[in-house]
Coordinates of C-alpha atoms (C1' of nucleotides) in Angstrom, one line a residue:
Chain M
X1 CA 36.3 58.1 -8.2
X2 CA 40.1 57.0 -8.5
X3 CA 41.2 56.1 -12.0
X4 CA 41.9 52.4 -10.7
X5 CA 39.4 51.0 -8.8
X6 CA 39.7 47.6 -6.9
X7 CA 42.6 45.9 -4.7
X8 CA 45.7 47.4 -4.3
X9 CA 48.3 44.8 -4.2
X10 CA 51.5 44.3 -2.2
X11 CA 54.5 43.9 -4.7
X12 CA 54.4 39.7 -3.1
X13 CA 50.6 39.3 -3.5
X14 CA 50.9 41.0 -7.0
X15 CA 53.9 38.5 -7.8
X16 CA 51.9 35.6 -6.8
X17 CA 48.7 36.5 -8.8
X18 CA 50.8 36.8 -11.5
X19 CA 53.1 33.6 -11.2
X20 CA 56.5 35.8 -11.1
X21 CA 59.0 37.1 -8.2
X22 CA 59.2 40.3 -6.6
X23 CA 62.8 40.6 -8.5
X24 CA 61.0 39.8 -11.3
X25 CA 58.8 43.0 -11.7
X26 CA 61.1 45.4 -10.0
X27 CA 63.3 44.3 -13.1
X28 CA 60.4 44.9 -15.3
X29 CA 60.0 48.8 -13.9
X30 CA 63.5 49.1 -14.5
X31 CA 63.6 48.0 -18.3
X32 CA 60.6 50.1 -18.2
X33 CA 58.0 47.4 -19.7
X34 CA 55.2 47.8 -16.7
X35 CA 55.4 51.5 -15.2
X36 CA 56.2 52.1 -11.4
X37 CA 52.7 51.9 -9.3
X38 CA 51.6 54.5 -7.0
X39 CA 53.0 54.4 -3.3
X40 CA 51.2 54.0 -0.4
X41 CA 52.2 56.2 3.1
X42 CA 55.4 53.5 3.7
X43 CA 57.3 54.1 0.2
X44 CA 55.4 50.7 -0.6
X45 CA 54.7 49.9 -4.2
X46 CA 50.9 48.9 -4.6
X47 CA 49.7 47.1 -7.9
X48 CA 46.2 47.3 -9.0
X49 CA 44.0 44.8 -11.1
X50 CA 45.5 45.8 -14.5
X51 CA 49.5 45.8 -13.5
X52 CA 48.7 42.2 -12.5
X53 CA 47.1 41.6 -16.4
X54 CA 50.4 43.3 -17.5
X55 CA 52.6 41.5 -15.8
X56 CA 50.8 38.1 -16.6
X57 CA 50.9 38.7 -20.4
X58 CA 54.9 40.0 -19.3
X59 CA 55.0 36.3 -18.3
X60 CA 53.5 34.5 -21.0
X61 CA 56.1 36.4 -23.1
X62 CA 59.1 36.1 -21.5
X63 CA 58.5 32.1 -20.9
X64 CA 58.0 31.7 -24.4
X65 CA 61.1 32.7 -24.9
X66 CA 60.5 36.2 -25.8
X67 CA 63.6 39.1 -25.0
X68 CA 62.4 41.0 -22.6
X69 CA 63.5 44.2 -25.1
X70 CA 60.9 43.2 -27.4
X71 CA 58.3 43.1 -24.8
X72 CA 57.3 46.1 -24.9
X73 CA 56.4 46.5 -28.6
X74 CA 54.9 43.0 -28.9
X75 CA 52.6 44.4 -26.1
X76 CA 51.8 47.0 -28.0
X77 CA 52.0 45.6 -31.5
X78 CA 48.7 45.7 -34.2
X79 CA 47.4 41.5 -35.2
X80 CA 50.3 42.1 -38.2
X81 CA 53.1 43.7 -36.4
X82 CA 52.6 40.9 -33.8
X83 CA 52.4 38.4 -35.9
X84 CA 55.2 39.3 -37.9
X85 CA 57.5 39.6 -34.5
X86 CA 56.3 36.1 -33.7
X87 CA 57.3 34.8 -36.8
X88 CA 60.9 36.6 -36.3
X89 CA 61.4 35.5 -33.0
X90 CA 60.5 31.6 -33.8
X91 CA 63.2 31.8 -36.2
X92 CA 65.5 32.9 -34.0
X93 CA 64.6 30.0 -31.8
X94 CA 65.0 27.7 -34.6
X95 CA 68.5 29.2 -35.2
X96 CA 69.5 28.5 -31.8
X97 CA 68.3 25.5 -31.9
X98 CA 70.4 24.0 -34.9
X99 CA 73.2 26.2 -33.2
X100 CA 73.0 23.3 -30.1
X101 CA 72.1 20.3 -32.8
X102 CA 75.2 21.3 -34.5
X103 CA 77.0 21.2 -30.5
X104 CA 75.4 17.6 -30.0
X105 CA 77.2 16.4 -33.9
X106 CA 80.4 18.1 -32.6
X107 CA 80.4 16.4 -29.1
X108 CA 79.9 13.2 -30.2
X109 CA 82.5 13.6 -33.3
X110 CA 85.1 14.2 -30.2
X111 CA 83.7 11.6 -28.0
X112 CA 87.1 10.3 -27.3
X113 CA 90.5 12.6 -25.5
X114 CA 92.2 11.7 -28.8
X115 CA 89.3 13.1 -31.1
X116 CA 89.2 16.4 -29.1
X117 CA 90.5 18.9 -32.0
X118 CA 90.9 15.9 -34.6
X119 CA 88.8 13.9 -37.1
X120 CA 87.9 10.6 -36.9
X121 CA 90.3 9.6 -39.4
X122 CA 93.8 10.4 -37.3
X123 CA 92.3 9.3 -34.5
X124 CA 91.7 5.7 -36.2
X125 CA 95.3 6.3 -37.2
X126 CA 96.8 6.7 -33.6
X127 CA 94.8 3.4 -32.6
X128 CA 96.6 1.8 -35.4
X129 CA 99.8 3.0 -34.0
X130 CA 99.2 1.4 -30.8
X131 CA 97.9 -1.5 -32.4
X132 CA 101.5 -1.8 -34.1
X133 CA 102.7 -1.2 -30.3
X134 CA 104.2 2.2 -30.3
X135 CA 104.4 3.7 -27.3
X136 CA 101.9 6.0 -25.6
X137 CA 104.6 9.1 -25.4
X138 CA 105.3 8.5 -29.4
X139 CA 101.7 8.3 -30.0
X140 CA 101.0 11.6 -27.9
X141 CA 103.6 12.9 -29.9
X142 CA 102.0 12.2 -33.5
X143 CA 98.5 13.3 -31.8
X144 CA 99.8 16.6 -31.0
X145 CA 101.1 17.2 -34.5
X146 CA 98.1 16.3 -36.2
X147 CA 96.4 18.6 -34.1
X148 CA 98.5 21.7 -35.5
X149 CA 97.8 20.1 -38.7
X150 CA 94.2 19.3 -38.9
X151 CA 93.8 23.2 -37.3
X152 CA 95.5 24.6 -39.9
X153 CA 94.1 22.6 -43.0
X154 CA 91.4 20.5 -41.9
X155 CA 90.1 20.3 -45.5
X156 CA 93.6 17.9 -46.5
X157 CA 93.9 15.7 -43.5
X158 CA 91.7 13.3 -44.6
X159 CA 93.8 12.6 -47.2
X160 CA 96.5 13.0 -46.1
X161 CA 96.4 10.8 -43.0
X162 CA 94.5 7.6 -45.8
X163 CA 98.3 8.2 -47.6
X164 CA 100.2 7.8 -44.6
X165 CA 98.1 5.0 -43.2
X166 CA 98.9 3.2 -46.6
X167 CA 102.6 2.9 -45.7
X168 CA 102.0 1.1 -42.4
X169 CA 101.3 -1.9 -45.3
X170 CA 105.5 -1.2 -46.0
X171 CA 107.0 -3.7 -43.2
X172 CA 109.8 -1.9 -43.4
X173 CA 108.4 1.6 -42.6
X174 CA 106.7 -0.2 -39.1
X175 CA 110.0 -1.6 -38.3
X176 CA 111.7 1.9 -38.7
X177 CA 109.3 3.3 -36.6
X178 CA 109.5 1.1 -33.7
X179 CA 113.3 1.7 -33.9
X180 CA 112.7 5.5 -34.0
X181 CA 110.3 5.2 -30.9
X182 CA 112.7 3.0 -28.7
X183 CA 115.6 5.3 -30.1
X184 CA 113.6 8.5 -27.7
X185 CA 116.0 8.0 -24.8
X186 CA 119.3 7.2 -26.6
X187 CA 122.2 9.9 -25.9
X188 CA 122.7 11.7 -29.3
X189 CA 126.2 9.6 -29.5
X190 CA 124.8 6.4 -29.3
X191 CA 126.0 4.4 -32.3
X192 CA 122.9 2.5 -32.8
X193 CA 121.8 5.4 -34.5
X194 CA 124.1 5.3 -37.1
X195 CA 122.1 2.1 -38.2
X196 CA 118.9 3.7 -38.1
X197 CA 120.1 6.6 -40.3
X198 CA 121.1 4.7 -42.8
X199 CA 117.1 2.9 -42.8
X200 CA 115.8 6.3 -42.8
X201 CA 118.1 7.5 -45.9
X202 CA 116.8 4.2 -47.4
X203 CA 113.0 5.7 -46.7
X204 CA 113.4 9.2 -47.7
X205 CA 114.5 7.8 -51.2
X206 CA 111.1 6.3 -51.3
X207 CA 109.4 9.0 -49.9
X208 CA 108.1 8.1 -46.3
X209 CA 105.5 10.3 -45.4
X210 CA 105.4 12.0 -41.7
X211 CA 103.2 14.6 -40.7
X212 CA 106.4 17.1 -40.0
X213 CA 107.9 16.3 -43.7
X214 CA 104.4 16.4 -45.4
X215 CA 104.2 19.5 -44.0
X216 CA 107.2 20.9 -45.8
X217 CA 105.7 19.7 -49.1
X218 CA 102.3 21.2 -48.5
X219 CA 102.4 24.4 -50.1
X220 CA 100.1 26.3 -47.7
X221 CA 102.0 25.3 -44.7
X222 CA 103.8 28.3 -43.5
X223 CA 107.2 28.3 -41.7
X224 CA 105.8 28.9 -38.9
X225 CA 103.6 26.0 -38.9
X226 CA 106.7 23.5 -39.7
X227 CA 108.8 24.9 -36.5
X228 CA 106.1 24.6 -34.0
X229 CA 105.7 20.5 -35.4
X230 CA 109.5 20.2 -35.3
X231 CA 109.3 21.8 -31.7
X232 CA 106.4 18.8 -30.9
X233 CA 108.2 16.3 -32.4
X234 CA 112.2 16.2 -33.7
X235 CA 112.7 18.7 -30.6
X236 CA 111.7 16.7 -28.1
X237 CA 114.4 13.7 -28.4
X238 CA 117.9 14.7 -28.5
X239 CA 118.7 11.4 -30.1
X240 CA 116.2 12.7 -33.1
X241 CA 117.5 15.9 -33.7
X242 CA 120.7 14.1 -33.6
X243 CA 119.5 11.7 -36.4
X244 CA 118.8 15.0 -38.0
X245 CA 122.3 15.6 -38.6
X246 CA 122.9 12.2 -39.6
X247 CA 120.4 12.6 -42.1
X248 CA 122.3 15.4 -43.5
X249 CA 125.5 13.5 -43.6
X250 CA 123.7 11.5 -46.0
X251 CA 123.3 14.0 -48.3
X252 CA 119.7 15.2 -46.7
X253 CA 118.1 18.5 -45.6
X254 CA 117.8 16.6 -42.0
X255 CA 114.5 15.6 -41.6
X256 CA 113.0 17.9 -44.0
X257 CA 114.3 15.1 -46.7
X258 CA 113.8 17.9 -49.3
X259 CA 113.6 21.1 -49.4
X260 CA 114.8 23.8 -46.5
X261 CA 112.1 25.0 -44.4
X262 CA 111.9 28.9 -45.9
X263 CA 108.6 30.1 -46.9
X264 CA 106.7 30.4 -49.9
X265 CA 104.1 32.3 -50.1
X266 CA 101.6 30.5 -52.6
X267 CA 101.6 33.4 -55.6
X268 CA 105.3 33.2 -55.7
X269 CA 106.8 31.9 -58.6
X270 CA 109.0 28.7 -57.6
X271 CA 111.5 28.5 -61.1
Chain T
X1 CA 118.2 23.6 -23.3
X2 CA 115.0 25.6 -22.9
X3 CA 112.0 23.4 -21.7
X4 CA 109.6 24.7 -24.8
X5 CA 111.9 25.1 -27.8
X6 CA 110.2 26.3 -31.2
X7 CA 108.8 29.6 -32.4
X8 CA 107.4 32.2 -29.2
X9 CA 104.4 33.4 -31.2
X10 CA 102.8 36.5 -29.7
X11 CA 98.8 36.4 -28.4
X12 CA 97.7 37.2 -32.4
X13 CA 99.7 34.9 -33.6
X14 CA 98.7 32.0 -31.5
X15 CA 95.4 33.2 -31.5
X16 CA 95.3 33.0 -35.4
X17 CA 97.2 29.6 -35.4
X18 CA 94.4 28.1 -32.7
X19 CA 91.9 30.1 -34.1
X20 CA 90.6 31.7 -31.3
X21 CA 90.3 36.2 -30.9
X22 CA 93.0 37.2 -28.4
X23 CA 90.5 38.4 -26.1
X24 CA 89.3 34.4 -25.8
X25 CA 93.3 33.5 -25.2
X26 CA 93.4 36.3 -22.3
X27 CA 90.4 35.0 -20.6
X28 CA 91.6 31.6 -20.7
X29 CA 94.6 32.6 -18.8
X30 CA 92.1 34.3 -16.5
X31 CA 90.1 31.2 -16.2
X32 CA 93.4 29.3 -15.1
X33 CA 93.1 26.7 -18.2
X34 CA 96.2 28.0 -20.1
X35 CA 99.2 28.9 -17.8
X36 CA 99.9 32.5 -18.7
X37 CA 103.5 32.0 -20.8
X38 CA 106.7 33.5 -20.2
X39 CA 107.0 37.3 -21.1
X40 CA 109.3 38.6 -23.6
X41 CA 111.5 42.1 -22.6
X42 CA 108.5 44.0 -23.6
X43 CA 105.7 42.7 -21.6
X44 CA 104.7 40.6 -24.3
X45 CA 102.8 37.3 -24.1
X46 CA 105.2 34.7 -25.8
X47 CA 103.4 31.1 -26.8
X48 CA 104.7 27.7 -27.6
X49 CA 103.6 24.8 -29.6
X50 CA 102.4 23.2 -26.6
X51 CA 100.0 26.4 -26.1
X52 CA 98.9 26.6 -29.7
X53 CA 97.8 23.0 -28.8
X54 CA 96.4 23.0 -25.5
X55 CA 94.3 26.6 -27.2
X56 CA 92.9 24.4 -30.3
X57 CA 92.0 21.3 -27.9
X58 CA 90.0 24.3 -25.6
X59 CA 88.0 26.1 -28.9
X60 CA 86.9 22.4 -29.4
X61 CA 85.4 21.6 -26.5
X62 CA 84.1 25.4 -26.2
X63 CA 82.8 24.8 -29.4
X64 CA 81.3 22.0 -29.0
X65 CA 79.0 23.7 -26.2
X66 CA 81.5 22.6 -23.3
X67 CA 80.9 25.2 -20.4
X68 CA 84.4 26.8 -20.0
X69 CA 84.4 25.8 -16.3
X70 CA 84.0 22.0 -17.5
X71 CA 87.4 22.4 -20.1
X72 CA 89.5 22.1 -17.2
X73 CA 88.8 18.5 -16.0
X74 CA 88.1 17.5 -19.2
X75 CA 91.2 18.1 -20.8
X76 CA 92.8 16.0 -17.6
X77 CA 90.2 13.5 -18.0
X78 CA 91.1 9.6 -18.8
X79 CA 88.5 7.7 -21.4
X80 CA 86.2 6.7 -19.0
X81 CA 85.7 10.0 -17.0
X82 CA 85.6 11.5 -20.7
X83 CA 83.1 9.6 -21.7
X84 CA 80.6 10.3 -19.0
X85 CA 81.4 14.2 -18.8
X86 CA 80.0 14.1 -22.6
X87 CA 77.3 12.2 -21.9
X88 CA 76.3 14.4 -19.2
X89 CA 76.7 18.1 -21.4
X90 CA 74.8 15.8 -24.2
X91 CA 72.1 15.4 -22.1
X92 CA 72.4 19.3 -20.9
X93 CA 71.9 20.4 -24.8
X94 CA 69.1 17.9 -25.5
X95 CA 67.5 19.4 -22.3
X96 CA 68.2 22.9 -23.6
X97 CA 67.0 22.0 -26.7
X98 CA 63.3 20.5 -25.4
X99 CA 63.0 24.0 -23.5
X100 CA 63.7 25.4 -26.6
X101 CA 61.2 23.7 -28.7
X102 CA 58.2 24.1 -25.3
X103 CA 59.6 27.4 -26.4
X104 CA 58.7 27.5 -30.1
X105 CA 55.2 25.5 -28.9
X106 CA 54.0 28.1 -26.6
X107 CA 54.9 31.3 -29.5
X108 CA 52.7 29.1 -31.9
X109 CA 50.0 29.0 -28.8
X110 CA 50.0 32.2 -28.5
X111 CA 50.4 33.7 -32.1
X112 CA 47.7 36.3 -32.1
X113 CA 47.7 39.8 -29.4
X114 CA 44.3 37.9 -27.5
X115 CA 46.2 34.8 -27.5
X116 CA 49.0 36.6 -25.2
X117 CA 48.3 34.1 -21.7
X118 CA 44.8 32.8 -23.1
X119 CA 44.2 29.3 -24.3
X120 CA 43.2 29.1 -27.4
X121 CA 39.9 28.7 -26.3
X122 CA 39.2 31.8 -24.9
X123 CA 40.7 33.6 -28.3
X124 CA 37.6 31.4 -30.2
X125 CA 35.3 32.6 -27.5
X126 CA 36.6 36.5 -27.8
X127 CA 36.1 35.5 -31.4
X128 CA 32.7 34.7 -31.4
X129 CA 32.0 37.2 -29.1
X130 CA 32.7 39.6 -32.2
X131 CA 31.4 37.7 -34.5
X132 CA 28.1 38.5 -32.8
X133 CA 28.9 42.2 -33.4
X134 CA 30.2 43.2 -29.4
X135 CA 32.5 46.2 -29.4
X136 CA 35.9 46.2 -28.9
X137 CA 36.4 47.5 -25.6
X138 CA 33.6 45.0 -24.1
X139 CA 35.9 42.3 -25.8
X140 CA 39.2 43.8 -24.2
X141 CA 37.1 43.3 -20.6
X142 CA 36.0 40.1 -20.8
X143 CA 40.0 39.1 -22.3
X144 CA 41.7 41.4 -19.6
X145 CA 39.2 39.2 -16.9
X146 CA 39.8 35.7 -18.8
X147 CA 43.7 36.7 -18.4
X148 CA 43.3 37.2 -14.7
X149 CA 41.1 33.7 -14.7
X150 CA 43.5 31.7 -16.9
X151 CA 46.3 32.8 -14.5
X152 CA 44.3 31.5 -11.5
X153 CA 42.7 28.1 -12.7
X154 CA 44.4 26.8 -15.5
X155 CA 43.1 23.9 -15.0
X156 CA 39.8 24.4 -14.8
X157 CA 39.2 27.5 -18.0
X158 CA 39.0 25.0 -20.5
X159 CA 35.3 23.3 -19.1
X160 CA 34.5 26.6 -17.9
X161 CA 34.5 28.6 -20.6
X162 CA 33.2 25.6 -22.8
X163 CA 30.0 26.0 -20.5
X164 CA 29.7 29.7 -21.5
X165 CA 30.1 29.3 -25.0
X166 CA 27.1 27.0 -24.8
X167 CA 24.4 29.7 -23.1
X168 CA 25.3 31.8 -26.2
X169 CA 22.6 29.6 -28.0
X170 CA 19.8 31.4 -26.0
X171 CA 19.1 34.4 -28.3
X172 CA 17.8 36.4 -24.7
X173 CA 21.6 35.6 -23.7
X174 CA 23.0 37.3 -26.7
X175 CA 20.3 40.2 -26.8
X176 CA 21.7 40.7 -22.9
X177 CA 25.3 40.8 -23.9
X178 CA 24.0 43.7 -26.4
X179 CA 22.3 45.8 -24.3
X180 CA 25.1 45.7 -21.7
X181 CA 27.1 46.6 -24.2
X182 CA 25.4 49.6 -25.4
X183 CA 24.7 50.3 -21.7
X184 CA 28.3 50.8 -21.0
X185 CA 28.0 54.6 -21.7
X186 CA 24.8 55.6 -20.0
X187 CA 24.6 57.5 -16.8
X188 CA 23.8 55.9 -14.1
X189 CA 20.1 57.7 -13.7
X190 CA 19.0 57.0 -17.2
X191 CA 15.9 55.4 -17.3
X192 CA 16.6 52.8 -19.5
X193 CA 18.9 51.1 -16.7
X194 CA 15.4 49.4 -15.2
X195 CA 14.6 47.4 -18.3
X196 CA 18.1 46.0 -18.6
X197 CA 17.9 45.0 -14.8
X198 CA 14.9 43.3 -15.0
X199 CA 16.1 41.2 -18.4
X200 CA 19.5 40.5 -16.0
X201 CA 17.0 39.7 -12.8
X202 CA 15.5 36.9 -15.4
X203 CA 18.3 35.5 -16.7
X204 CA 20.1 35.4 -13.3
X205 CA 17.3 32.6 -12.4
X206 CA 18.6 30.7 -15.1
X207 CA 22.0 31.1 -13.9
X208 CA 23.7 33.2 -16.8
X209 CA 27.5 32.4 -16.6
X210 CA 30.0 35.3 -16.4
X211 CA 33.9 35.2 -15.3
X212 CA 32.9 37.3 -12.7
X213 CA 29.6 35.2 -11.4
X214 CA 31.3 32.2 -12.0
X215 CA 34.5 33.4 -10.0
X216 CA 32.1 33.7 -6.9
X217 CA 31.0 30.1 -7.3
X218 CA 34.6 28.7 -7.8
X219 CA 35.8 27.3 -4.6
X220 CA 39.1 27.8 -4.9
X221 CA 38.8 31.6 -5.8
X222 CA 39.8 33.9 -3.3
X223 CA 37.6 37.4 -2.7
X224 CA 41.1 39.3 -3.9
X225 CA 41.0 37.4 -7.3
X226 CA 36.6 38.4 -7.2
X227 CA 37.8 41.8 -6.6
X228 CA 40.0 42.3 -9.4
X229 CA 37.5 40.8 -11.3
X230 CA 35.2 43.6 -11.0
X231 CA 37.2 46.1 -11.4
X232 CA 38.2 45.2 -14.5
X233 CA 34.5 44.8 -15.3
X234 CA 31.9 45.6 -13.2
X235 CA 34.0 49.0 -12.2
X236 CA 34.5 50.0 -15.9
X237 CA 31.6 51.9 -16.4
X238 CA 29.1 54.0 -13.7
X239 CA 26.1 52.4 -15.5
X240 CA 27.2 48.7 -15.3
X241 CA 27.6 49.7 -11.5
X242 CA 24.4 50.8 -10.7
X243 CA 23.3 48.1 -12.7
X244 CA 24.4 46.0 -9.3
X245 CA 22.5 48.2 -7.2
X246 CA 19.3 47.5 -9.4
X247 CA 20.3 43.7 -9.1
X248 CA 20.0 44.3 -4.8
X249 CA 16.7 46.0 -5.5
X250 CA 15.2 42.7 -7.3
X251 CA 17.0 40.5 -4.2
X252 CA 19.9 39.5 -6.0
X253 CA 23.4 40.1 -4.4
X254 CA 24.7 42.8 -7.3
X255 CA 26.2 41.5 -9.8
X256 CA 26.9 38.2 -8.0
X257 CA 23.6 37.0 -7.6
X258 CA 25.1 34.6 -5.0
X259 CA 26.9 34.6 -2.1
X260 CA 29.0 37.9 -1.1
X261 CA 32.3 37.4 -2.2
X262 CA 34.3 36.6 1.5
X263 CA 37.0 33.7 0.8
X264 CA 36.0 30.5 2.2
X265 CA 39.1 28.6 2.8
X266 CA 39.4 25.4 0.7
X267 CA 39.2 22.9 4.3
X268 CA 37.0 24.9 5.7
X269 CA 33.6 23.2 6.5
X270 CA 30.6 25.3 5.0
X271 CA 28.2 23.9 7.3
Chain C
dT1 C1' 59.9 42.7 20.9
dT2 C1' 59.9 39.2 17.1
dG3 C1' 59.0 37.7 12.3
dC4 C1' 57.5 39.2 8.0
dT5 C1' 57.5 42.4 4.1
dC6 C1' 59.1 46.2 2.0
dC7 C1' 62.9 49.3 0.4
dT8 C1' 67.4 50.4 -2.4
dC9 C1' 71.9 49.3 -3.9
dA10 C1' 75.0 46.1 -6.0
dC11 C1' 77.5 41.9 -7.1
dG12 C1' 77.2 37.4 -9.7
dT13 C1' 76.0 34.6 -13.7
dC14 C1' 78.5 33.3 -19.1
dA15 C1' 82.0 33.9 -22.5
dC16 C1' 83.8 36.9 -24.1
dG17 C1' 83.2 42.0 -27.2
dT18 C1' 84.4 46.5 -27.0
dG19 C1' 86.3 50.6 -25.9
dA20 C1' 89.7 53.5 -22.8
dG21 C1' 94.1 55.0 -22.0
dG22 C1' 98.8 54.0 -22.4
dT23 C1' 103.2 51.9 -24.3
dG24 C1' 106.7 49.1 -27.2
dG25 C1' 108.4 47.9 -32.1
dC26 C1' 109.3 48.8 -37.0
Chain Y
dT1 C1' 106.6 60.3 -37.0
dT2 C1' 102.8 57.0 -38.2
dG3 C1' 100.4 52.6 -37.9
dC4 C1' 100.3 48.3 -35.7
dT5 C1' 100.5 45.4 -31.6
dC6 C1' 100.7 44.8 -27.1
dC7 C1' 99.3 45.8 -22.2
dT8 C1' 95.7 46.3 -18.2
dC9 C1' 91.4 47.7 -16.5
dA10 C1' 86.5 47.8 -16.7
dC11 C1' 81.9 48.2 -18.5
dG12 C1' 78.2 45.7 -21.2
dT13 C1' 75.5 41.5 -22.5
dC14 C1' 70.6 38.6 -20.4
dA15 C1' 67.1 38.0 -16.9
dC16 C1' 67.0 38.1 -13.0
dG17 C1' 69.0 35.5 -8.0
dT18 C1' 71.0 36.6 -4.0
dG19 C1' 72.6 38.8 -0.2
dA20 C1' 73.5 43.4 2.5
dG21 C1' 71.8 46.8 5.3
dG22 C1' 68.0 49.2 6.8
dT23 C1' 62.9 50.2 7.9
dG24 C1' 57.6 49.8 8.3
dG25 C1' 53.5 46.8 9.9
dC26 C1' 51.2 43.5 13.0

DNA sequence: TTGCTCCTCACGTCACGTGAGGTGGC
DNA sequence: TTGCTCCTCACGTCACGTGAGGTGGC
């Protein structure tokens, strides 16, 4: 009388009574959730009746989204201990599930190549530049920075960018940026930028804002922060860094406007 | 006039500025969507503005539930290919997400230890099975068999087992189920074996339906399914065995009662 | 002899985390 | 000299899929 009477089942014919794949239990043995059956005379694992009940409630398990590492103790659990583990484990489903809602919200916030990294807000403010005809490089420009910028403090862009966008309402501060746009390509001894110095000088005493000078007046912003803008933007004409100078013979910090960019750490005293 | 001007953060730096770990930043680079950046005399990784950016653009997408081996194209994309790249991982969440919820379904299906690959029709019948006092281990048989059945005929457990529930209303049904029961012990000689036979022989005219029985009658069962069957029930216990040989004295087939159990292939004419 | 099944490694998947072992910078 | 950062492997995660290379059974 053998301990395990009935069919002994090929590792295929056991796989197909219980609706898995012959990977499938061999992994099972190794993670040590169904033990090893005997071998018959060619090394040739053979399953009985009750390995194929085991690995059928293995199944049911596993497709319910159970971790195979709790297998084994759901298997074996009491009516509470099993419930309880049920009750765990539908949580973490739930979890996981927000965790790819919140992945939907976040996809379609960035729905556009602009709003990849940036709110809706600056990206309404790039359409407007276009709107206003700036062109694309200029725009890509701004985009970049505000990408440094809402990275660093998302909490103020919104803000920030609604006070900037106010401005545009200043003809003069659209005109100044068309001329700044069309100025890219000028060699830095170009006279014409004389003239546009002396509008900017004219701005600065009213306070035009701009993503790299705001910067400088945000307290948190750390020097650091300010350089890599100036590298994305000032930088990348060598008629604006030009204007920078300019600026200065005006009787300006260059484009900070105010003060040098040195850091302050935010418990420092500034008097 | 160097290409990238700006601060050269090293791989912490940047990484704190894009907010990314520097273990993400390195297997970026391994990934191919960051060019690795210039080394300074040490070895060291030095980044840009431009990488700060092109990092904070790829933890967006990655967070966002972008595959990493997506990031590429789309960060080369135009508006239109854009657009249907997130349409398409939209629709890969919200497909995730329904597994995930068939997930959640079948844990709440299966929410007690019987319940493990049983619908929850068997669970009421193991149910009433103890409401009528059976033991536990004659319970765990007829689940372990029911398991083995579900797995076979999904389709068809539901009506079946329906059908069953309804012969419990027969008090001589119920008084069978006990003796068997209680039977489950006995040697195989004992005396009282006869009695229980001849109740068995009675109700077998009136077509008493048992997994096993039924299993016979089932078309689409084949005779390895039938034998699994019995060993999980019939071959459980030396009395309930010879209980089938007392079944061939009275000109039953054993436990059967039908036809022997050779698999008839579903297209093959029985006449 | 051919085709099918079985066997045991062992790599690949996904997006990194986490040491291991060693070196440069202050 | 110590502590911090950087470097390059390389294993581990999760549940198997997928060969690779070889052998037994009909």
């Amino acid at each position: 009388m053998t301990r395990t009477p009935g069919p002994r089942l090929t590792i295929s014919q056991a796989a197909s009574y219980a609706g898995v794949t012959t990977r499938a239990i061999r992994h099972y043995h190794q993670l040590g959730l169904v033990d090893e059956p005997p071998r018959d005379g060619s090394g040739y694992r053979r399953y009985s009746a009750r390995d194929v009940i085991d690995l059928i409630r293995i199944r049911s398990l596993a497709q319910a989204g159970v971790p195979l590492r709790r297998v084994g103790a759901l298997l074996a659990a009491d009516r509470d201990e099993f419930a309880a583990a049920v009750a765990e484990i539908d949580e973490q489903l739930r979890a996981e599930i927000r965790r790819l809602e919140s992945h939907r919200t976040a996809i379609a916030q960035l729905a556009t190549v602009d709003g990849l990294a940036l709110p809706s807000e600056v990206v309404e403010y790039l359409d407007m530049l276009r709107d206003l005809g700036m062109s694309e490089r200029v725009v890509a420009l701004e985009r970049d920075a505000w990408v440094i910028v809402s990275a660093q403090l998302p909490d103020d862009v919104r803000n920030w960018i609604a006070t900037k966008r106010m401005t545009f309402e200043d003809p003069q501060v659209v005109a100044i940026y068309h001329a700044l746009d069309e100025a890219f390509d000028l060699p830095p001894g170009d006279p014409r930028l004389e003239a546009i110095a002396d509008q900017l000088a004219d701005l600065f005493a009213r306070s035009l804002p701009n993503p790299t000078i705001d910067a400088r007046r945000q307290e948190p912003v750390d020097s650091t922060t300010v350089a890599m803008l100036d590298a994305e933007t000032v930088e990348r004409s060598p008629a604006w860094r030009h204007l920078g100078r300019l600026l200065e013979q005006r009787g300006w910090k260059g484009w900070s406007g105010v003060e040098p960019p040195e850091y302050v750490p935010p418990d420092a005293d500034p008097g």
